[in-house]
């Protein structure tokens, strides 16, 4: 009986829910159809003692919460990327010119070389922390390293990367001065 209700409810409300989500939150991301599908799946999986008085409102609330969660995740990912760019002194991509993109590409290659030159433990920790966004607690749980050890090694890695970048930038500036003098 529950399955028959769910099938009928899904068929009668799915399109309306997609339209509501599109009107309220736009075309995505996340895609309104995907969110509607997830909302119905969550509703079907819910072990409710009593069916809701208004199933449409209940499913809409689930869908709205899914969209809010998706936006939070996207915001955190964008912030992490911005933090990585700021940490290595790069402009966000949407603020870059062609010349700065070329320089940033060279700078990223230098960062990659700097990371590759680090001891294996520091490489592992900097990648986990800065690229995958893991917290020190998550890294400690996964690796067995102490929080202090993680902190010290990440700080050492960060210092080594900054030192190599500074040396590269000093070389870039010296090269530009020599080019100006030649002209």
PDB file of C-alpha atoms in Angstrom, residues 24-131:
ATOM      1  CA  UNK A  24      12.870  29.423  -6.207  1.00  0.00           C
ATOM      2  CA  UNK A  25      16.525  28.367  -6.721  1.00  0.00           C
ATOM      3  CA  UNK A  26      17.169  28.590 -10.480  1.00  0.00           C
ATOM      4  CA  UNK A  27      18.381  25.969 -12.923  1.00  0.00           C
ATOM      5  CA  UNK A  28      21.268  24.915 -10.779  1.00  0.00           C
ATOM      6  CA  UNK A  29      23.610  23.705  -9.789  1.00  0.00           C
ATOM      7  CA  UNK A  30      22.310  21.611  -8.218  1.00  0.00           C
ATOM      8  CA  UNK A  31      19.921  20.459 -10.901  1.00  0.00           C
ATOM      9  CA  UNK A  32      16.272  20.755  -9.721  1.00  0.00           C
ATOM     10  CA  UNK A  33      15.406  17.348 -11.221  1.00  0.00           C
ATOM     11  CA  UNK A  34      18.243  15.669  -9.326  1.00  0.00           C
ATOM     12  CA  UNK A  35      17.199  17.341  -6.087  1.00  0.00           C
ATOM     13  CA  UNK A  36      13.550  16.350  -6.609  1.00  0.00           C
ATOM     14  CA  UNK A  37      14.630  12.746  -7.188  1.00  0.00           C
ATOM     15  CA  UNK A  38      16.748  12.759  -4.030  1.00  0.00           C
ATOM     16  CA  UNK A  39      13.907  14.310  -2.031  1.00  0.00           C
ATOM     17  CA  UNK A  40      11.478  11.575  -3.082  1.00  0.00           C
ATOM     18  CA  UNK A  41      14.078   8.931  -2.279  1.00  0.00           C
ATOM     19  CA  UNK A  42      14.576  10.383   1.200  1.00  0.00           C
ATOM     20  CA  UNK A  43      10.816  10.525   1.705  1.00  0.00           C
ATOM     21  CA  UNK A  44      10.479   6.878   0.636  1.00  0.00           C
ATOM     22  CA  UNK A  45      13.334   5.841   2.945  1.00  0.00           C
ATOM     23  CA  UNK A  46      11.976   7.768   5.936  1.00  0.00           C
ATOM     24  CA  UNK A  47      10.653   5.544   8.680  1.00  0.00           C
ATOM     25  CA  UNK A  48       7.853   7.802   9.853  1.00  0.00           C
ATOM     26  CA  UNK A  49       5.620   6.686  12.698  1.00  0.00           C
ATOM     27  CA  UNK A  50       2.780   8.626  11.129  1.00  0.00           C
ATOM     28  CA  UNK A  51       2.521   9.953   7.566  1.00  0.00           C
ATOM     29  CA  UNK A  52       2.819  13.746   7.337  1.00  0.00           C
ATOM     30  CA  UNK A  53      -0.372  15.762   7.069  1.00  0.00           C
ATOM     31  CA  UNK A  54       0.944  17.494   3.963  1.00  0.00           C
ATOM     32  CA  UNK A  55       3.295  15.172   2.015  1.00  0.00           C
ATOM     33  CA  UNK A  56       3.920  17.850  -0.637  1.00  0.00           C
ATOM     34  CA  UNK A  57       5.200  20.312   1.954  1.00  0.00           C
ATOM     35  CA  UNK A  58       7.273  17.581   3.576  1.00  0.00           C
ATOM     36  CA  UNK A  59       8.977  16.596   0.293  1.00  0.00           C
ATOM     37  CA  UNK A  60       9.466  20.268  -0.629  1.00  0.00           C
ATOM     38  CA  UNK A  61      11.183  20.861   2.731  1.00  0.00           C
ATOM     39  CA  UNK A  62      13.468  17.881   2.122  1.00  0.00           C
ATOM     40  CA  UNK A  63      14.303  19.244  -1.350  1.00  0.00           C
ATOM     41  CA  UNK A  64      14.935  22.748  -0.035  1.00  0.00           C
ATOM     42  CA  UNK A  65      17.283  21.383   2.630  1.00  0.00           C
ATOM     43  CA  UNK A  66      19.135  19.321   0.011  1.00  0.00           C
ATOM     44  CA  UNK A  67      19.677  22.455  -2.089  1.00  0.00           C
ATOM     45  CA  UNK A  68      20.891  24.413   0.938  1.00  0.00           C
ATOM     46  CA  UNK A  69      23.315  21.589   1.798  1.00  0.00           C
ATOM     47  CA  UNK A  70      24.590  21.481  -1.799  1.00  0.00           C
ATOM     48  CA  UNK A  71      25.189  25.243  -1.750  1.00  0.00           C
ATOM     49  CA  UNK A  72      27.067  24.945   1.558  1.00  0.00           C
ATOM     50  CA  UNK A  73      29.322  22.238   0.146  1.00  0.00           C
ATOM     51  CA  UNK A  74      29.946  24.273  -3.015  1.00  0.00           C
ATOM     52  CA  UNK A  75      30.681  27.371  -0.939  1.00  0.00           C
ATOM     53  CA  UNK A  76      33.165  25.439   1.225  1.00  0.00           C
ATOM     54  CA  UNK A  77      34.890  24.059  -1.867  1.00  0.00           C
ATOM     55  CA  UNK A  78      35.133  27.507  -3.449  1.00  0.00           C
ATOM     56  CA  UNK A  79      36.495  28.942  -0.194  1.00  0.00           C
ATOM     57  CA  UNK A  80      39.069  26.160   0.012  1.00  0.00           C
ATOM     58  CA  UNK A  81      40.204  26.895  -3.543  1.00  0.00           C
ATOM     59  CA  UNK A  82      40.362  30.636  -2.807  1.00  0.00           C
ATOM     60  CA  UNK A  83      42.371  29.896   0.351  1.00  0.00           C
ATOM     61  CA  UNK A  84      44.830  27.774  -1.612  1.00  0.00           C
ATOM     62  CA  UNK A  85      45.224  30.541  -4.193  1.00  0.00           C
ATOM     63  CA  UNK A  86      45.689  33.151  -1.452  1.00  0.00           C
ATOM     64  CA  UNK A  87      48.164  30.960   0.397  1.00  0.00           C
ATOM     65  CA  UNK A  88      50.468  30.847  -2.604  1.00  0.00           C
ATOM     66  CA  UNK A  89      49.824  34.505  -3.461  1.00  0.00           C
ATOM     67  CA  UNK A  90      47.739  33.934  -6.590  1.00  0.00           C
ATOM     68  CA  UNK A  91      44.701  35.851  -7.777  1.00  0.00           C
ATOM     69  CA  UNK A  92      41.434  33.941  -8.079  1.00  0.00           C
ATOM     70  CA  UNK A  93      40.873  32.785 -11.655  1.00  0.00           C
ATOM     71  CA  UNK A  94      38.035  35.230 -12.300  1.00  0.00           C
ATOM     72  CA  UNK A  95      40.358  38.173 -11.530  1.00  0.00           C
ATOM     73  CA  UNK A  96      43.160  37.166 -13.879  1.00  0.00           C
ATOM     74  CA  UNK A  97      44.389  38.691 -17.134  1.00  0.00           C
ATOM     75  CA  UNK A  98      46.139  36.728 -19.897  1.00  0.00           C
ATOM     76  CA  UNK A  99      49.571  37.832 -18.666  1.00  0.00           C
ATOM     77  CA  UNK A 100      48.781  37.028 -15.053  1.00  0.00           C
ATOM     78  CA  UNK A 101      47.370  33.625 -16.111  1.00  0.00           C
ATOM     79  CA  UNK A 102      50.697  32.799 -17.765  1.00  0.00           C
ATOM     80  CA  UNK A 103      52.618  33.891 -14.688  1.00  0.00           C
ATOM     81  CA  UNK A 104      50.231  32.001 -12.432  1.00  0.00           C
ATOM     82  CA  UNK A 105      50.747  28.873 -14.542  1.00  0.00           C
ATOM     83  CA  UNK A 106      54.504  29.205 -14.067  1.00  0.00           C
ATOM     84  CA  UNK A 107      53.943  29.859 -10.383  1.00  0.00           C
ATOM     85  CA  UNK A 108      51.793  26.711 -10.082  1.00  0.00           C
ATOM     86  CA  UNK A 109      54.561  24.688 -11.726  1.00  0.00           C
ATOM     87  CA  UNK A 110      56.953  26.120  -9.160  1.00  0.00           C
ATOM     88  CA  UNK A 111      54.555  25.159  -6.338  1.00  0.00           C
ATOM     89  CA  UNK A 112      54.341  21.623  -7.762  1.00  0.00           C
ATOM     90  CA  UNK A 113      58.148  21.408  -7.875  1.00  0.00           C
ATOM     91  CA  UNK A 114      58.357  22.748  -4.321  1.00  0.00           C
ATOM     92  CA  UNK A 115      55.850  20.181  -3.052  1.00  0.00           C
ATOM     93  CA  UNK A 116      57.666  17.410  -4.953  1.00  0.00           C
ATOM     94  CA  UNK A 117      60.925  18.412  -3.228  1.00  0.00           C
ATOM     95  CA  UNK A 118      59.428  17.995   0.258  1.00  0.00           C
ATOM     96  CA  UNK A 119      60.006  14.859   2.347  1.00  0.00           C
ATOM     97  CA  UNK A 120      57.297  12.230   1.749  1.00  0.00           C
ATOM     98  CA  UNK A 121      55.610  12.818   5.125  1.00  0.00           C
ATOM     99  CA  UNK A 122      55.343  16.572   4.524  1.00  0.00           C
ATOM    100  CA  UNK A 123      54.025  15.967   1.006  1.00  0.00           C
ATOM    101  CA  UNK A 124      51.355  13.635   2.338  1.00  0.00           C
ATOM    102  CA  UNK A 125      50.279  16.068   5.049  1.00  0.00           C
ATOM    103  CA  UNK A 126      50.241  19.223   2.894  1.00  0.00           C
ATOM    104  CA  UNK A 127      48.205  17.458   0.203  1.00  0.00           C
ATOM    105  CA  UNK A 128      45.751  16.092   2.766  1.00  0.00           C
ATOM    106  CA  UNK A 129      45.346  19.425   4.511  1.00  0.00           C
ATOM    107  CA  UNK A 130      45.529  21.963   1.690  1.00  0.00           C
ATOM    108  CA  UNK A 131      44.244  20.082  -1.340  1.00  0.00           C
TER     109      UNK A 131
END
